[in-house]
PDB file of C-alpha atoms and ligand atoms in Angstrom:
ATOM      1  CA  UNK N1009      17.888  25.273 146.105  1.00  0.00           C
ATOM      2  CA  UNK N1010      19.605  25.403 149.422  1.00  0.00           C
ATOM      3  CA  UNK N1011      17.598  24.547 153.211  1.00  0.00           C
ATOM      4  CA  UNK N1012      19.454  26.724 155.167  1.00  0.00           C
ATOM      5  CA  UNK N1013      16.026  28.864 155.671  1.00  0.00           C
ATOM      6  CA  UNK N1014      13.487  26.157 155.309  1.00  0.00           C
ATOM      7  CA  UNK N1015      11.332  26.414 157.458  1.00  0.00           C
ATOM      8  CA  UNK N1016      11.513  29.970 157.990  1.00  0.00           C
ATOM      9  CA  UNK N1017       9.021  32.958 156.734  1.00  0.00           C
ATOM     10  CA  UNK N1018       9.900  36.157 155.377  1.00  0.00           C
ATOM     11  CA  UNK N1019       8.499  39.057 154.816  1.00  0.00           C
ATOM     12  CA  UNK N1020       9.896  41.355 151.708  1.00  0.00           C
ATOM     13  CA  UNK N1021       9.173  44.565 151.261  1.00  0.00           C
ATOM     14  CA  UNK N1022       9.329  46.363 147.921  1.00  0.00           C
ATOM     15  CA  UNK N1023       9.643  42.657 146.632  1.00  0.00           C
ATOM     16  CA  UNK N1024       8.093  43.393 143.294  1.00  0.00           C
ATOM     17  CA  UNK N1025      10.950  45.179 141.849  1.00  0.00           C
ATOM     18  CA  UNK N1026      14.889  45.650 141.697  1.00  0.00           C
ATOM     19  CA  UNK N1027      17.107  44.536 144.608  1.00  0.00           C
ATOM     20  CA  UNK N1028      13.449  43.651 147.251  1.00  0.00           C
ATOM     21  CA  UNK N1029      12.889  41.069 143.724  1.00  0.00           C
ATOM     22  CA  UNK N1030      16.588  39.585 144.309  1.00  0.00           C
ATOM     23  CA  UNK N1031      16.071  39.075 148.028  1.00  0.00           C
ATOM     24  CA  UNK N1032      12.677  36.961 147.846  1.00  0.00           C
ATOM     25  CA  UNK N1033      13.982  34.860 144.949  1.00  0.00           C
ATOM     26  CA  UNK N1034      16.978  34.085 146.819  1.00  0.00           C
ATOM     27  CA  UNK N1035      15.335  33.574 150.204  1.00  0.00           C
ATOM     28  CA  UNK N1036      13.131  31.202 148.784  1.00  0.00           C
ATOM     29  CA  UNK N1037      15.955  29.615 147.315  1.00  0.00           C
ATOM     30  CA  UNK N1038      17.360  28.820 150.542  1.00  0.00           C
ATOM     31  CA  UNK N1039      14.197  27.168 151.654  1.00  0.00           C
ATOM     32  CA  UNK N1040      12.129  30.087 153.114  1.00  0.00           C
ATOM     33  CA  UNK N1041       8.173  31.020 152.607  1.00  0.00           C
ATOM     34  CA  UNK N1042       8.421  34.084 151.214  1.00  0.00           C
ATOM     35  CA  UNK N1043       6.017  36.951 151.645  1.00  0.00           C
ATOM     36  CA  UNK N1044       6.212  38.693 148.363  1.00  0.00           C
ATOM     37  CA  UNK N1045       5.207  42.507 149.009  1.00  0.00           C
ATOM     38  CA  UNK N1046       4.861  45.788 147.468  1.00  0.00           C
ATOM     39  CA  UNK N1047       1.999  47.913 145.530  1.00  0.00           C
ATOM     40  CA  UNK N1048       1.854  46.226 141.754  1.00  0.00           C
ATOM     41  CA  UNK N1049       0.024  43.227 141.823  1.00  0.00           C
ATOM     42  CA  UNK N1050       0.816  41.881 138.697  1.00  0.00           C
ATOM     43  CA  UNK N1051       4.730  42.514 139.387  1.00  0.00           C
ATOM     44  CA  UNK N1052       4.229  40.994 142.611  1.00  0.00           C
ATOM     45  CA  UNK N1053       2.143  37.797 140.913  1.00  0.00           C
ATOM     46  CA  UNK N1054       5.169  37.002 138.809  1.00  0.00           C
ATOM     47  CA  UNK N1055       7.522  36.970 141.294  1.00  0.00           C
ATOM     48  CA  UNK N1056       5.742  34.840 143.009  1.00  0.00           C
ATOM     49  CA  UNK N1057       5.420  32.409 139.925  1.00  0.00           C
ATOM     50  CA  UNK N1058       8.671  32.715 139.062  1.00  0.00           C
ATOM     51  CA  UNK N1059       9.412  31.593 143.279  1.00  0.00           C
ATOM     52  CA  UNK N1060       7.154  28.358 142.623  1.00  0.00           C
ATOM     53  CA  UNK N1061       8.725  27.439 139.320  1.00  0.00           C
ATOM     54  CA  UNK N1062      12.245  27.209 140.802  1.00  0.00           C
ATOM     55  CA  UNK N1063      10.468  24.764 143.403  1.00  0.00           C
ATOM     56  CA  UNK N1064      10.198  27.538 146.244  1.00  0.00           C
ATOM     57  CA  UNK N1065       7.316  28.720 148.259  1.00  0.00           C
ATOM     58  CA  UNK N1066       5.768  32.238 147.868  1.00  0.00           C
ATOM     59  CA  UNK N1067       2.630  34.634 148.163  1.00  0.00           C
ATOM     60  CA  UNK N1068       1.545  38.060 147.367  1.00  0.00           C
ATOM     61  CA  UNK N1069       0.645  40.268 149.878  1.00  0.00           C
ATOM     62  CA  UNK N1070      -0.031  43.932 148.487  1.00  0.00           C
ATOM     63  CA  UNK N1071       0.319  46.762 150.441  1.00  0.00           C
ATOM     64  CA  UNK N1072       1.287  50.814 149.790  1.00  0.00           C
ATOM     65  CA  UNK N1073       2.712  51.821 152.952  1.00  0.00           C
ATOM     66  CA  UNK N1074       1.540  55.162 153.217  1.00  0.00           C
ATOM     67  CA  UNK N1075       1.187  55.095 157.385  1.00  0.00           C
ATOM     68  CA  UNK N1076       1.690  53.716 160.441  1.00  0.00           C
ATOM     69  CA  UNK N1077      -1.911  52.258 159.625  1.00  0.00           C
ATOM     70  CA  UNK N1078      -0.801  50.237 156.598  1.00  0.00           C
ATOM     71  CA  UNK N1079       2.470  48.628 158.059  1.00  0.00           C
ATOM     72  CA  UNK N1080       0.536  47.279 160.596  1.00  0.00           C
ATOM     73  CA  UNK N1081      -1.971  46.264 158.175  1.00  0.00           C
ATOM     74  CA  UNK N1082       0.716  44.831 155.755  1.00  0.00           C
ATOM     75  CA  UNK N1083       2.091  42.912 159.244  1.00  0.00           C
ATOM     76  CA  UNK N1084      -1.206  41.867 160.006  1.00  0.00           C
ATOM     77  CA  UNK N1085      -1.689  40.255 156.799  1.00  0.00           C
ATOM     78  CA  UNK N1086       1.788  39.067 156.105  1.00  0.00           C
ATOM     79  CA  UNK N1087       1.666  37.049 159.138  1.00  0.00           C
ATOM     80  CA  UNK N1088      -1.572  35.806 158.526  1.00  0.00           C
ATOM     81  CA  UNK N1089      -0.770  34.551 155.181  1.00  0.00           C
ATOM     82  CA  UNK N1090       2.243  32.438 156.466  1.00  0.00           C
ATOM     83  CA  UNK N1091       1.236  31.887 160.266  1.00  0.00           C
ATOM     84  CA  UNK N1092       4.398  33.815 161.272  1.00  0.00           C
ATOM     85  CA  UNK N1093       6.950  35.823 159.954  1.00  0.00           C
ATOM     86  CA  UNK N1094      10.616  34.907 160.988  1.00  0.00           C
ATOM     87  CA  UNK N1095      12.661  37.165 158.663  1.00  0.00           C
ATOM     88  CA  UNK N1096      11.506  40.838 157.985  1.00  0.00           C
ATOM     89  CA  UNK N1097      13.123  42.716 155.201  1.00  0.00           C
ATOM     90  CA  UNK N1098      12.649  46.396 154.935  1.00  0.00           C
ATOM     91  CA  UNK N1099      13.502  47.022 151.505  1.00  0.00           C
ATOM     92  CA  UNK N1100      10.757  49.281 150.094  1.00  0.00           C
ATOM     93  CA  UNK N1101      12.366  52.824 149.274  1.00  0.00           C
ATOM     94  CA  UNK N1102      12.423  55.735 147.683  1.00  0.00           C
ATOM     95  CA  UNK N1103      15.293  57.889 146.476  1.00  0.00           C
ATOM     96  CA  UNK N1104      14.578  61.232 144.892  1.00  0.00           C
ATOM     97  CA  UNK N1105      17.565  63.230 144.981  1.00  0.00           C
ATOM     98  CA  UNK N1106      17.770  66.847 144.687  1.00  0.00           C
ATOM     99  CA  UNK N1107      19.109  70.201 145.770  1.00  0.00           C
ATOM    100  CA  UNK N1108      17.411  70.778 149.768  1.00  0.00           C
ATOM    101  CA  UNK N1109      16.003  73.867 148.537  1.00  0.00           C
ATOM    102  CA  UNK N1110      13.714  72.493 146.096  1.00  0.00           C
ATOM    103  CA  UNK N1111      12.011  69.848 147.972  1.00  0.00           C
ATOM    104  CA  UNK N1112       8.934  70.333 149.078  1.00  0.00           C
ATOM    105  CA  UNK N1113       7.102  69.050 152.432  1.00  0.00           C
ATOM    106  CA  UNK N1114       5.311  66.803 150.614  1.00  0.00           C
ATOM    107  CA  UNK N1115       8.571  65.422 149.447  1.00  0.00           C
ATOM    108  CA  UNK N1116       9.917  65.440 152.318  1.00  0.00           C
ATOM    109  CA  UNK N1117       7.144  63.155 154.139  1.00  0.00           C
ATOM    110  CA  UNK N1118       7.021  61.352 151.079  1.00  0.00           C
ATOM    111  CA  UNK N1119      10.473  60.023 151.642  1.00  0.00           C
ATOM    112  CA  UNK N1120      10.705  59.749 155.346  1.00  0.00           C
ATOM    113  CA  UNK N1121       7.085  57.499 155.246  1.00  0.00           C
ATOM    114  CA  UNK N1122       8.272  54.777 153.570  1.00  0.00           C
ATOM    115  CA  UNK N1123      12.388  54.480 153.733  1.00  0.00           C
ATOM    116  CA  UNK N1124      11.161  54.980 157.910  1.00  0.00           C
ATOM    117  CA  UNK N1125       7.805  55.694 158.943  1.00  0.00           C
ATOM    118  CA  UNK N1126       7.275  52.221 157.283  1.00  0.00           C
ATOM    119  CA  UNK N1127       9.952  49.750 158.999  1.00  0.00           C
ATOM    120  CA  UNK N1128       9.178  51.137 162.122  1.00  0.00           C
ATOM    121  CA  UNK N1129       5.582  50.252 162.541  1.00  0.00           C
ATOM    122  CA  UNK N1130       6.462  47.154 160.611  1.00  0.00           C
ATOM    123  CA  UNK N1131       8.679  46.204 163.383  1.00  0.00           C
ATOM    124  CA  UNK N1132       6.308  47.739 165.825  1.00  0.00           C
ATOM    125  CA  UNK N1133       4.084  44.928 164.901  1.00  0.00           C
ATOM    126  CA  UNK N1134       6.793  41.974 164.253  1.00  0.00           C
ATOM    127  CA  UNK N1135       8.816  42.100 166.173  1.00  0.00           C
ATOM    128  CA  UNK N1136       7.537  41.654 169.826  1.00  0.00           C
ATOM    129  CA  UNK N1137       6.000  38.446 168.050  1.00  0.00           C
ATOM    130  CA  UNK N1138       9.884  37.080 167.302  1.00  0.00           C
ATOM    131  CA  UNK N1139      10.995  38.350 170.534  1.00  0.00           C
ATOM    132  CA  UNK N1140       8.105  35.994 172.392  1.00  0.00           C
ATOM    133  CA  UNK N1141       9.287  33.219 169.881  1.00  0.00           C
ATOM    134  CA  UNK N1142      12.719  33.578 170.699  1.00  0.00           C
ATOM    135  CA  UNK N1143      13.916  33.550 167.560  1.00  0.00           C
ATOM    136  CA  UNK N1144      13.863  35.497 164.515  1.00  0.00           C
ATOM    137  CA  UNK N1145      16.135  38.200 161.701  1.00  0.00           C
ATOM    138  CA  UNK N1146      15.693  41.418 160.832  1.00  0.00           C
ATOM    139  CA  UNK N1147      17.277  42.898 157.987  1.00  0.00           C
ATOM    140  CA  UNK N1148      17.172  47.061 156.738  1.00  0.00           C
ATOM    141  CA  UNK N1149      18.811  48.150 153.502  1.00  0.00           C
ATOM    142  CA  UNK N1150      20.065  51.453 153.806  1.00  0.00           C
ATOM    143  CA  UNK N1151      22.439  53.069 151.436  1.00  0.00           C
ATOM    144  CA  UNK N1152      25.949  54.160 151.143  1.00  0.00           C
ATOM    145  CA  UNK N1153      24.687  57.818 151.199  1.00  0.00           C
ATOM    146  CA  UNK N1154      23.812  57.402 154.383  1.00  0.00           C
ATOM    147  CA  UNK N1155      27.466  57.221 155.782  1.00  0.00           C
ATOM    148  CA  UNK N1156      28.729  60.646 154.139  1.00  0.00           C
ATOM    149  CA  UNK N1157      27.609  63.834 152.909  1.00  0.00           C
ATOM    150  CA  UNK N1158      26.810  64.271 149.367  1.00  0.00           C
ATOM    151  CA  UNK N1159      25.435  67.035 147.064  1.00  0.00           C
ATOM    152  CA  UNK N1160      21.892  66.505 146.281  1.00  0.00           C
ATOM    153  CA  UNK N1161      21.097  63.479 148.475  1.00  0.00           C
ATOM    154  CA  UNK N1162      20.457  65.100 151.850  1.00  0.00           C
ATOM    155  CA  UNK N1163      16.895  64.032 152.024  1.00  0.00           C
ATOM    156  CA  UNK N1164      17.501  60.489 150.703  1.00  0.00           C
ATOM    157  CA  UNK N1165      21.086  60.459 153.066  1.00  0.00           C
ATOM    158  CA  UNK N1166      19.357  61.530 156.221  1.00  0.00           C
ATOM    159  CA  UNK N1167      16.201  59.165 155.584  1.00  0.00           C
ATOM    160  CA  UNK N1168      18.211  56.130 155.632  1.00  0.00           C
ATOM    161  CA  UNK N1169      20.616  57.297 158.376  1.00  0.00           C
ATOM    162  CA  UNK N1170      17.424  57.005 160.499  1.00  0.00           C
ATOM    163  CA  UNK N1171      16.938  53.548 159.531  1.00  0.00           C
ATOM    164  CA  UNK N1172      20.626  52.976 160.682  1.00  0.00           C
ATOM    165  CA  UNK N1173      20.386  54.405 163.802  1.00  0.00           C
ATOM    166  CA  UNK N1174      17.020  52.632 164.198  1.00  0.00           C
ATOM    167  CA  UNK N1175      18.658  48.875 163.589  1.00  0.00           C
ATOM    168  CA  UNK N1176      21.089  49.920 166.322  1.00  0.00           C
ATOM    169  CA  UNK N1177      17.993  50.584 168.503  1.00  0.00           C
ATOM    170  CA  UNK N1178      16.331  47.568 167.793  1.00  0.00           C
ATOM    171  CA  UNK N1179      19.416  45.442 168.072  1.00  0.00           C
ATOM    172  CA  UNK N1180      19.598  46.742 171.874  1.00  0.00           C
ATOM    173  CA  UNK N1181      16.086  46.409 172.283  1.00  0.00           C
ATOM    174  CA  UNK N1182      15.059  42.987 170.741  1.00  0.00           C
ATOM    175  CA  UNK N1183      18.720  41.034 170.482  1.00  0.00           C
ATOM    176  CA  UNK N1184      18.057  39.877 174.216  1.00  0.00           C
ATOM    177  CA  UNK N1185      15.680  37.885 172.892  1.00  0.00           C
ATOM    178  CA  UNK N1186      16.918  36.381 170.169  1.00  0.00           C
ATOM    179  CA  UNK N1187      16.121  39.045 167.281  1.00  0.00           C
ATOM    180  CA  UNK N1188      19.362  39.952 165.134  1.00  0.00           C
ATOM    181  CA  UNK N1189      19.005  43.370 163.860  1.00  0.00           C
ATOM    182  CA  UNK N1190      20.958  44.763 161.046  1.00  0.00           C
ATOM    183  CA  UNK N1191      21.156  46.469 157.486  1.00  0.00           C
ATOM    184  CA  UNK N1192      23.027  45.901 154.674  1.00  0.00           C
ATOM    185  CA  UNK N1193      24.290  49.575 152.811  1.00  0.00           C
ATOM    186  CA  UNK N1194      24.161  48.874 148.966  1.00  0.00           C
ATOM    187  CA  UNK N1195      26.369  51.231 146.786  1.00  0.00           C
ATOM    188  CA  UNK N1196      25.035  52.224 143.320  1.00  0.00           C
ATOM    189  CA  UNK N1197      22.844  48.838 142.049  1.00  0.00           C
ATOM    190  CA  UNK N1198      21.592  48.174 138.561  1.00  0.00           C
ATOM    191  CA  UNK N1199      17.589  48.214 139.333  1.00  0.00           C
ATOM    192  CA  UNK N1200      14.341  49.265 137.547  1.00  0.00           C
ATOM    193  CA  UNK N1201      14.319  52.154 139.701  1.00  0.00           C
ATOM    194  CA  UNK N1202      18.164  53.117 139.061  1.00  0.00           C
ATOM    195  CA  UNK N1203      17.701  52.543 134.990  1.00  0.00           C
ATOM    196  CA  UNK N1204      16.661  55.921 134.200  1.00  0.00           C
ATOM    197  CA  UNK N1205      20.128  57.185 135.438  1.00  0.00           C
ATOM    198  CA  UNK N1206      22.234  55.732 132.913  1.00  0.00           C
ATOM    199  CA  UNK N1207      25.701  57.318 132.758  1.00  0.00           C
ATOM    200  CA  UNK N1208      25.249  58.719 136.445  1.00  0.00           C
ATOM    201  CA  UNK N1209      25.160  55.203 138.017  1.00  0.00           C
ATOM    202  CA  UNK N1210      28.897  54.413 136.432  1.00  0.00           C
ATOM    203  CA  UNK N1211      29.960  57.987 137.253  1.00  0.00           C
ATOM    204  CA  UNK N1212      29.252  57.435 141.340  1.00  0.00           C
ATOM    205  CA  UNK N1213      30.093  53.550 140.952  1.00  0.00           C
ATOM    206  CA  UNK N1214      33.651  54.812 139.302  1.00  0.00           C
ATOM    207  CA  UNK N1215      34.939  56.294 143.178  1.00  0.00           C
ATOM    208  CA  UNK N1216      34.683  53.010 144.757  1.00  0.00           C
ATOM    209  CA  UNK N1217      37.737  50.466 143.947  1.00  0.00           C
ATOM    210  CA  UNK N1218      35.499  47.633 142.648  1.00  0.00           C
ATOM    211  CA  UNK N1219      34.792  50.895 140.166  1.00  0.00           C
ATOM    212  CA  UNK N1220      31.237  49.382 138.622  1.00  0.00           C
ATOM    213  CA  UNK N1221      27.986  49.114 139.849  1.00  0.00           C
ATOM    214  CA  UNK N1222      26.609  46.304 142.204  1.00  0.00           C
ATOM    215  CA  UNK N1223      24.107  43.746 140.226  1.00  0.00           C
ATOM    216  CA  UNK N1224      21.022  42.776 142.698  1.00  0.00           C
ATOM    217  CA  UNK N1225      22.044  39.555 143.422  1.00  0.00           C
ATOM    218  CA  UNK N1226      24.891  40.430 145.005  1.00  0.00           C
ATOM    219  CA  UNK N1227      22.977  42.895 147.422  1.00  0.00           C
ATOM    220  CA  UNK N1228      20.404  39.555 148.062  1.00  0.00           C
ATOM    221  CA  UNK N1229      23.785  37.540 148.883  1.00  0.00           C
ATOM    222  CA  UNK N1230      24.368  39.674 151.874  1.00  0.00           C
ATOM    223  CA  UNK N1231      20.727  39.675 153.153  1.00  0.00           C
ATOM    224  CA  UNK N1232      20.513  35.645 152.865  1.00  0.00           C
ATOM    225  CA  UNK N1233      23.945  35.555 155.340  1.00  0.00           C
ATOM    226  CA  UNK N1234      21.967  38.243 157.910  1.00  0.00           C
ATOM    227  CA  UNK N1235      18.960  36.293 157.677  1.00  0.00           C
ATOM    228  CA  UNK N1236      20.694  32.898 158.445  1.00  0.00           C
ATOM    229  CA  UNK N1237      22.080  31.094 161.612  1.00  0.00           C
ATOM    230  CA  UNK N1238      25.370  31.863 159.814  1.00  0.00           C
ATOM    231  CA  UNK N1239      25.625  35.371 161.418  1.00  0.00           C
ATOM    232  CA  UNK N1240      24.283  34.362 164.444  1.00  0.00           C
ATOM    233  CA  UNK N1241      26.214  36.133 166.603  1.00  0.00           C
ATOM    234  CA  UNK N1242      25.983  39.368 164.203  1.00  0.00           C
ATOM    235  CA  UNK N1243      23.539  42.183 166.125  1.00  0.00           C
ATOM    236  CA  UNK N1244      23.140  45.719 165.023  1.00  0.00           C
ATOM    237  CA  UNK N1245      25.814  45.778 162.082  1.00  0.00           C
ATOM    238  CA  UNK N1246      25.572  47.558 159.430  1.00  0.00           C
ATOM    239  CA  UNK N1247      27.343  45.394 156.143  1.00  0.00           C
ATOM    240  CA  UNK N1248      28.830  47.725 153.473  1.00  0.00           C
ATOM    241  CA  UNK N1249      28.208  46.124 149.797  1.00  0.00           C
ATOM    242  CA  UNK N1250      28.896  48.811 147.647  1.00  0.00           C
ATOM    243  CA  UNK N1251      32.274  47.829 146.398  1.00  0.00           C
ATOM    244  CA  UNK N1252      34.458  49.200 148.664  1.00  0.00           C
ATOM    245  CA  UNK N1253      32.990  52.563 148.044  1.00  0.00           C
ATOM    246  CA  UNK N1254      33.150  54.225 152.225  1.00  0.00           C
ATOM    247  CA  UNK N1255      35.890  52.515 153.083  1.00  0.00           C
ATOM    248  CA  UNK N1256      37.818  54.619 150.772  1.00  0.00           C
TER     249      UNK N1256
HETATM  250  P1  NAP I 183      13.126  49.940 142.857  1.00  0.00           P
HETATM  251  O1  NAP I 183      13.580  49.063 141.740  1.00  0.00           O
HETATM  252  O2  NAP I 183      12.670  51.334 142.554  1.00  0.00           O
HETATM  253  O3  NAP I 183      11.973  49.175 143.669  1.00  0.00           O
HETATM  254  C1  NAP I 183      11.358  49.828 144.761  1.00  0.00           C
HETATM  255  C2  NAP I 183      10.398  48.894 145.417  1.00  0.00           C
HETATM  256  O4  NAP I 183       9.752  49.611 146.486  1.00  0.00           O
HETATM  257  C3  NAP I 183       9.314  48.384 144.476  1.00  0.00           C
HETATM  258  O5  NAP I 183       9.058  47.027 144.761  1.00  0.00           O
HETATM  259  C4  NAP I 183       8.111  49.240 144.867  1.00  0.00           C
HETATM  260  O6  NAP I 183       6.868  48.595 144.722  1.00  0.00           O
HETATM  261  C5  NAP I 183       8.344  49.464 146.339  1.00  0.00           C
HETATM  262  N1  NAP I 183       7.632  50.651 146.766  1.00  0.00           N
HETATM  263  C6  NAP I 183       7.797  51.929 146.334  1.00  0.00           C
HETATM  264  N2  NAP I 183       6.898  52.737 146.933  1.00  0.00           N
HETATM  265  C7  NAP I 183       6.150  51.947 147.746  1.00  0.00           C
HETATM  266  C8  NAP I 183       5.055  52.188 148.622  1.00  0.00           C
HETATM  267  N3  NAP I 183       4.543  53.420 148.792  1.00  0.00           N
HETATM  268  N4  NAP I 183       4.528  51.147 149.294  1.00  0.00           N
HETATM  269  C9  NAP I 183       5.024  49.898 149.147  1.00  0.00           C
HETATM  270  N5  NAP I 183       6.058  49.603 148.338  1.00  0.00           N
HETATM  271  C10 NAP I 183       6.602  50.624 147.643  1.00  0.00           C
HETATM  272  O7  NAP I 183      14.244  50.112 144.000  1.00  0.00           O
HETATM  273  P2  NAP I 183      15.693  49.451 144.186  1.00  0.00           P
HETATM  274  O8  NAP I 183      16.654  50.232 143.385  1.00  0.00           O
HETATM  275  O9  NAP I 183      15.607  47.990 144.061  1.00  0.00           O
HETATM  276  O10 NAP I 183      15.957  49.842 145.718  1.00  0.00           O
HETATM  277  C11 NAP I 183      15.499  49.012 146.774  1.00  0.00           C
HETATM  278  C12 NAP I 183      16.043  49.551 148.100  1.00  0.00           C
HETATM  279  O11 NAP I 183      17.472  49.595 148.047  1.00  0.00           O
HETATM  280  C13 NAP I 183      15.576  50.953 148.464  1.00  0.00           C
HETATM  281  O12 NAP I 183      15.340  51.048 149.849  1.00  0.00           O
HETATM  282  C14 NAP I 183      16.752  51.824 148.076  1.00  0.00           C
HETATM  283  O13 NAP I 183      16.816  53.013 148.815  1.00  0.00           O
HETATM  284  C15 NAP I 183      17.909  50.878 148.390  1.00  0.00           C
HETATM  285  N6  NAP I 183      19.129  51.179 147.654  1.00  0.00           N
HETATM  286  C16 NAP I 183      19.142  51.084 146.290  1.00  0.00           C
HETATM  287  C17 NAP I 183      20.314  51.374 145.608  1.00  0.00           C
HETATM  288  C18 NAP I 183      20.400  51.280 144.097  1.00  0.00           C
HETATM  289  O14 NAP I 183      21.386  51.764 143.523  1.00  0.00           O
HETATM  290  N7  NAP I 183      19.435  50.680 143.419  1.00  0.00           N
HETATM  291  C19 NAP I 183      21.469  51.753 146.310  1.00  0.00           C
HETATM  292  C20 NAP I 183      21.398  51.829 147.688  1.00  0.00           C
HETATM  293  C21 NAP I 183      20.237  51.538 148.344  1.00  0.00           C
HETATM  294  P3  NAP I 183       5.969  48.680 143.375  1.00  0.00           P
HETATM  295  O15 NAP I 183       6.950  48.573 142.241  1.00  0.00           O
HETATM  296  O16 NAP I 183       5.076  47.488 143.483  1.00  0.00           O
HETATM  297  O17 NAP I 183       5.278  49.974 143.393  1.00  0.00           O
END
């Protein structure tokens, strides 16, 4: 256990699972309250426990952001929960990936709900609250297939190019008052939601010159440094860790 965030709140979306799991454990390991969100409560409920047993601080708030309704509901509650949130992280995603002439609208709004739809109403609702604080860290996680084209991913690509463009946006519109905006871009990461794609993780892993796939706590590493005073003066960046994989 470090302090560096104690103190602080955060709010974790998609915290039940994969890298969104990574990120609360380690937050609270620095010292924050963490607001452990996402749709299964008894996923949620042991990440939670397994916060408290490490000596950290951590609750459940459930939510399936479907709408602008339930962000703000999920912000609503999140904050209530802790008495403020300090640190949001928009983790929560999908990532079907497909050939554009197969997917369907539904699809289509499927994807663009919750990897944008979603972090926009959630900072709709947070982040005037920081900016009247002074103070507070928001962090998106894009994806490396967001920075180039590739075969199969346009929905998934162009989703979380939105959320890129959109931590630019907020870094203009809330850094004046003292709300860092950015996103970290994972490359291929060894999650529950990536295990079904066995081989095919390696395979896109293999073009980047680390060559293997990221493990989650080295995606959480990242966050922790946006969240903390130790990028202070980072606003609207966008932090590459996908072992080396578009700067090549
Ligand atoms: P994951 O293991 O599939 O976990 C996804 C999380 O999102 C789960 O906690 C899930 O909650 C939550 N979620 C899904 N639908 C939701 C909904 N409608 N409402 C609320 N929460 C919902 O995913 P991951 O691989 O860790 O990926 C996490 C993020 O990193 C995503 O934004 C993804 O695009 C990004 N990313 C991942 C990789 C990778 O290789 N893994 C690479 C680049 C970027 P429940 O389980 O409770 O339903």
């Amino acid at each position: 256990m470090s302090s560096e965030l104690s103190g602080k709140t955060a709010l974790v979306t998609g915290a039940t699972s994969g890298i969104g799991k990574a990120i609360a454990v380690t937050l609270a390991g620095r010292g924050a309250k963490v607001v452990v969100s996402g749709r299964d409560e008894k996923r949620g409920e042991q990440v939670v426990a397994a916060i408290r047993d490490m000596g950290g601080q951590a609750v459940f708030v459930g939510s399936d952001l479907h709408d602008a309704a339930t962000a703000r509901s999920l912000a609503a509650r999140a904050t209530q929960a802790a008495g403020h949130i300090d640190i949001l992280v928009n983790n929560a995603g999908i990532y079907p990936f497909g050939p554009t002439s197969q997917t369907t609208e539904d699809d289509f709004d499927d994807v663009f709900t919750l990897n944008v739809k979603a972090p926009y109403f959630l900072v709709a609702e947070l982040a005037p609250e920081m900016a009247k604080r002074g103070d507070g860290a928001i962090i998106n996680i894009s994806t490396m297939v967001a920075e180039f084209g590739a075969d199969g991913m346009s929905l998934y690509g162009s989703s979380k190019a939105a959320l890129v463009l959109l931590t630019k946006s907020w870094a203009a519109e809330y850094g004046p008052s003292g709300v860092r905006v950015n996103a970290v871009s994972p490359g291929p990461t060894r999650t529950e939601g990536t295990a079904g794609m066995g081989d095919a993780l390696d395979q896109l892993a293999a073009a980047g010159p680390a060559g293997r796939p990221g493990s989650v706590d080295e995606i959480a590493e990242a966050v922790a440094f946006l969240a903390s005073d130790r990028s202070s003066f980072v606003h609207g960046a966008l932090l590459p860790v996908d072992g080396g994989r578009i700067a090549v």
